[in-house]
PDB file of C-alpha atoms in Angstrom:
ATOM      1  CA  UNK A  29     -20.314   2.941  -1.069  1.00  0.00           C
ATOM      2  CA  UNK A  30     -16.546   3.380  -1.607  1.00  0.00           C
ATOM      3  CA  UNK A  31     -14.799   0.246  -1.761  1.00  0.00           C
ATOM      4  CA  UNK A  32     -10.818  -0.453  -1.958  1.00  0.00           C
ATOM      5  CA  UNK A  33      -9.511  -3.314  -3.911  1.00  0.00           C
ATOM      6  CA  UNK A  34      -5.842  -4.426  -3.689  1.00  0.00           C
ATOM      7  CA  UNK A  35      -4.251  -6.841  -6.112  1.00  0.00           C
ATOM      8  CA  UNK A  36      -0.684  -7.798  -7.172  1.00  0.00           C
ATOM      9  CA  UNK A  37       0.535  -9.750  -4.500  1.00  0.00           C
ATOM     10  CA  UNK A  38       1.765 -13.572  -4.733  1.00  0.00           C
ATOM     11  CA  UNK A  39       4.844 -15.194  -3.488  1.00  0.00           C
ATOM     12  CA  UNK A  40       8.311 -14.197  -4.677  1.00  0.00           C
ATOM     13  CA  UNK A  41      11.943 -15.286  -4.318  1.00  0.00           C
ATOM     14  CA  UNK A  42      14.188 -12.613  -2.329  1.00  0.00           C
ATOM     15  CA  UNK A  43      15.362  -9.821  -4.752  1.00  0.00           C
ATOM     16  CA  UNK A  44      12.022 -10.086  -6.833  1.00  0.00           C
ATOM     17  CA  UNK A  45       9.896  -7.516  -7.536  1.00  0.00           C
ATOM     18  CA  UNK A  46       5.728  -7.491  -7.011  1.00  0.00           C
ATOM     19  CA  UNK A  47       3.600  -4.145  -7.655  1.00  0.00           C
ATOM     20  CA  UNK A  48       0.585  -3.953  -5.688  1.00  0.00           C
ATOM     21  CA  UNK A  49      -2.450  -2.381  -6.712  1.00  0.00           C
ATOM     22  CA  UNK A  50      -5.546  -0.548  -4.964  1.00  0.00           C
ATOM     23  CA  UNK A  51      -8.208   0.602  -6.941  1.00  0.00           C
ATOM     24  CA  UNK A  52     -11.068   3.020  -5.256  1.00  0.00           C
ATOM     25  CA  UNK A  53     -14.347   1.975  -6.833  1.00  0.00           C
ATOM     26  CA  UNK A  54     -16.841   5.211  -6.641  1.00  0.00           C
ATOM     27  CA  UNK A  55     -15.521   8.611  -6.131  1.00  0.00           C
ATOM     28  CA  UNK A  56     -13.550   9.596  -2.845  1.00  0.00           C
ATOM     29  CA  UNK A  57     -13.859  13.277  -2.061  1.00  0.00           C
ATOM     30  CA  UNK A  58     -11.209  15.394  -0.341  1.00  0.00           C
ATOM     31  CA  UNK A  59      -8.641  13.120  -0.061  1.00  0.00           C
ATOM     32  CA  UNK A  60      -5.532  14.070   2.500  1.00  0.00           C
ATOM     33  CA  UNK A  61      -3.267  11.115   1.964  1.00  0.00           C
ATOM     34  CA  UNK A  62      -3.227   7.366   0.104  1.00  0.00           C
ATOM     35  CA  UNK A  63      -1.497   5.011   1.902  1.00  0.00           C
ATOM     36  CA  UNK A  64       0.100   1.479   2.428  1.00  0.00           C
ATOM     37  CA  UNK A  65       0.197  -0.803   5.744  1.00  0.00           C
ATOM     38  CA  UNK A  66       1.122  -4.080   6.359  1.00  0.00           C
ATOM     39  CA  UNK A  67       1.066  -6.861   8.932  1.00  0.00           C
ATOM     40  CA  UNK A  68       3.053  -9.466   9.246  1.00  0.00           C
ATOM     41  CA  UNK A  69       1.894 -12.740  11.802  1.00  0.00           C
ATOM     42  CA  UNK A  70       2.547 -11.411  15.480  1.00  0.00           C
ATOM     43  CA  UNK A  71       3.183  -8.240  14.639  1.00  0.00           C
ATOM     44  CA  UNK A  72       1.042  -4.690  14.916  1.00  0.00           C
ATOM     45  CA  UNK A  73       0.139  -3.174  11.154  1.00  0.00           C
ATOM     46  CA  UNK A  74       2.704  -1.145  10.357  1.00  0.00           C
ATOM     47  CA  UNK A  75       2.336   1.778   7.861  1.00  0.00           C
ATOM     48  CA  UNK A  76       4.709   1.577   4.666  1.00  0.00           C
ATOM     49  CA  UNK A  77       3.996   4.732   2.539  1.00  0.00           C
ATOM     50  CA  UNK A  78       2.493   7.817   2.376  1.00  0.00           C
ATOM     51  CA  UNK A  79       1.535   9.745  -0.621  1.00  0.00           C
ATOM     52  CA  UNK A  80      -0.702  12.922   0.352  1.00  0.00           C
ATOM     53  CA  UNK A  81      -2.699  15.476  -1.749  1.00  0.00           C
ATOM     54  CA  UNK A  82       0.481  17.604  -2.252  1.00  0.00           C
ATOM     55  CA  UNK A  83       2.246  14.579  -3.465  1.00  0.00           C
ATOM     56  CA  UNK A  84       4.824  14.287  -0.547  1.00  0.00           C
ATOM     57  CA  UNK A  85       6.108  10.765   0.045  1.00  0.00           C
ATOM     58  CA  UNK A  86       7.191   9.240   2.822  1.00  0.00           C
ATOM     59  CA  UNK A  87       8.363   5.672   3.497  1.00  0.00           C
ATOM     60  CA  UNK A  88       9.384   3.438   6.667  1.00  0.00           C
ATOM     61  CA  UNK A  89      12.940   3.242   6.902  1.00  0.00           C
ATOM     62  CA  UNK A  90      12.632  -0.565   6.468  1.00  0.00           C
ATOM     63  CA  UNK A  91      11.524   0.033   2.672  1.00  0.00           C
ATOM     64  CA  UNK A  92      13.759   3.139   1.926  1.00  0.00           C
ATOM     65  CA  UNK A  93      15.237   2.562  -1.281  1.00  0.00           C
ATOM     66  CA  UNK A  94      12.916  -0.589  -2.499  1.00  0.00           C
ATOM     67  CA  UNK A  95       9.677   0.532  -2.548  1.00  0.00           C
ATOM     68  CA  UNK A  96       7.886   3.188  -4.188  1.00  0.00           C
ATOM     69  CA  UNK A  97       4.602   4.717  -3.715  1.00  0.00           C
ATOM     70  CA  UNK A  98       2.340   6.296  -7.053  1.00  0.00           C
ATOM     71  CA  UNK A  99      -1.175   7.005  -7.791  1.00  0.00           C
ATOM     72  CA  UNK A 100      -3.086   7.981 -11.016  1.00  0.00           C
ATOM     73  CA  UNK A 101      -5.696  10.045 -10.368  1.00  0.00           C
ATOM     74  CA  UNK A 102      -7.859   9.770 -13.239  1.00  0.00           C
ATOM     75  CA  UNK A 103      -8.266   5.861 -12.751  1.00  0.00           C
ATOM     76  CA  UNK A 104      -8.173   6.609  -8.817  1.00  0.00           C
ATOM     77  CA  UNK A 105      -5.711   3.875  -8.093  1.00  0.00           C
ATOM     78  CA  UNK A 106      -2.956   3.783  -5.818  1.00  0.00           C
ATOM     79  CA  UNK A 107       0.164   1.481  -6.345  1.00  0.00           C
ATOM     80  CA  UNK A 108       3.041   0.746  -4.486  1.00  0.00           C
ATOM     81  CA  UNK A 109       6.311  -0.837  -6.481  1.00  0.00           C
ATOM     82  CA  UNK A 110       8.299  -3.208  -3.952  1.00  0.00           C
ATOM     83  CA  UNK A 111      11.478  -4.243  -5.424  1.00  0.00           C
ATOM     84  CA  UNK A 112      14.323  -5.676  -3.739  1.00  0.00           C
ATOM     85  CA  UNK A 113      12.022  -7.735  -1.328  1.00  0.00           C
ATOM     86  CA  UNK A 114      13.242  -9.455   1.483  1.00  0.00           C
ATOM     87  CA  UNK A 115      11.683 -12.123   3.442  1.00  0.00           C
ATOM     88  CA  UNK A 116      11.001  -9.912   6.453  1.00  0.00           C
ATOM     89  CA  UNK A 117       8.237  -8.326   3.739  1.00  0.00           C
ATOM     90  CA  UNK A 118       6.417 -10.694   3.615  1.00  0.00           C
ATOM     91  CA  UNK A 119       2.955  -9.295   5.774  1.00  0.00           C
ATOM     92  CA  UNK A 120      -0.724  -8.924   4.171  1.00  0.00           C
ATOM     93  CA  UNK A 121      -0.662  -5.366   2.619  1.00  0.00           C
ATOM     94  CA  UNK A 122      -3.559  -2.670   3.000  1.00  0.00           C
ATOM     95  CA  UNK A 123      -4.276   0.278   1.556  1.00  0.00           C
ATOM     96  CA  UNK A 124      -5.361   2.716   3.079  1.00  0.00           C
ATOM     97  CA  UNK A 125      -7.159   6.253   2.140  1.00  0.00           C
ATOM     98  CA  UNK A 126      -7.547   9.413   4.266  1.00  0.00           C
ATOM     99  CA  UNK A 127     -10.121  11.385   3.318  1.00  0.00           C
ATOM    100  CA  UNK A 128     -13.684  12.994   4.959  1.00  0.00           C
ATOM    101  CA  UNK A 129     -13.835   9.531   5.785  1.00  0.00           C
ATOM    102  CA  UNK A 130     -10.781   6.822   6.191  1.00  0.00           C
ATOM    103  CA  UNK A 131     -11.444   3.536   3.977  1.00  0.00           C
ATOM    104  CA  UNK A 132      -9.107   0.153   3.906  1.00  0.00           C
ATOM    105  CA  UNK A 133      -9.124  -2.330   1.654  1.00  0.00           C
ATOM    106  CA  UNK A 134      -9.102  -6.062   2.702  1.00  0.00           C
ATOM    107  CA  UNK A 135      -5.445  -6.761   2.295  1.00  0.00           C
ATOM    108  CA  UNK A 136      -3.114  -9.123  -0.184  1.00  0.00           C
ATOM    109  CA  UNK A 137      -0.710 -11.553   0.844  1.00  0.00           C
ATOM    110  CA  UNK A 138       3.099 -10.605   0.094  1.00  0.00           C
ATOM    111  CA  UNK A 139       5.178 -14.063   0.814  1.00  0.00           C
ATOM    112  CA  UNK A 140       8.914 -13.796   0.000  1.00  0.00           C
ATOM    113  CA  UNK A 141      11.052 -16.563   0.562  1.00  0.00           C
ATOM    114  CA  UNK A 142      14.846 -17.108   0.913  1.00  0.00           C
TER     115      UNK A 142
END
């Protein structure tokens, strides 16, 4: 069973930098985009970035300029560089995978503070 595993997030001052991590354990087959989400308290999940099997990107216009989305393929991991961060980032971050079948990963906290 596929599972996705995020990692990298923590609590930062505004203008850090944090890179989040999602690693796919097992192998995901036919995959039509990798992406990230987040959710901040009261709010609906909002998607981030997309990277799909052409390696198009596309980004929210909240995190145009500061974040970047990247995957390596061989180690089946998708990352997503946030730098720049503001404290309207801060949300639980998900990553999400599109394939035959659509998997999530259980989230990691982003906190920035002022």
């Amino acid at each position: 069973q596929v599972q996705l595993v995020e990692s990298g997030g923590g609590l930062v001052q505004a203008g850090g930098s944090l890179r989040l991590s999602c690693a796919a354990s097992g192998l995901i087959d036919s995959i039509n985009t990798m992406n990230w989400y987040r959710q901040a308290p009261g709010k609906p999940r909002e998607l981030v970035a997309v990277l799909d099997n052409s390696g198009a990107i596309g980004y929210a216009d909240s995190v145009k300029g500061r974040f970047t989305i990247s995957r390596d393929i061989a180690e089946n991991t998708v990352y997503l560089q946030m730098n720049s961060l503001k404290p309207d980032d801060t949300a639980v971050y998900y990553c999400n995978i599109v394939a035959r079948n659509t998997y999530w990963g259980r989230g990691t906290q982003v906190t920035v503070s002022s």
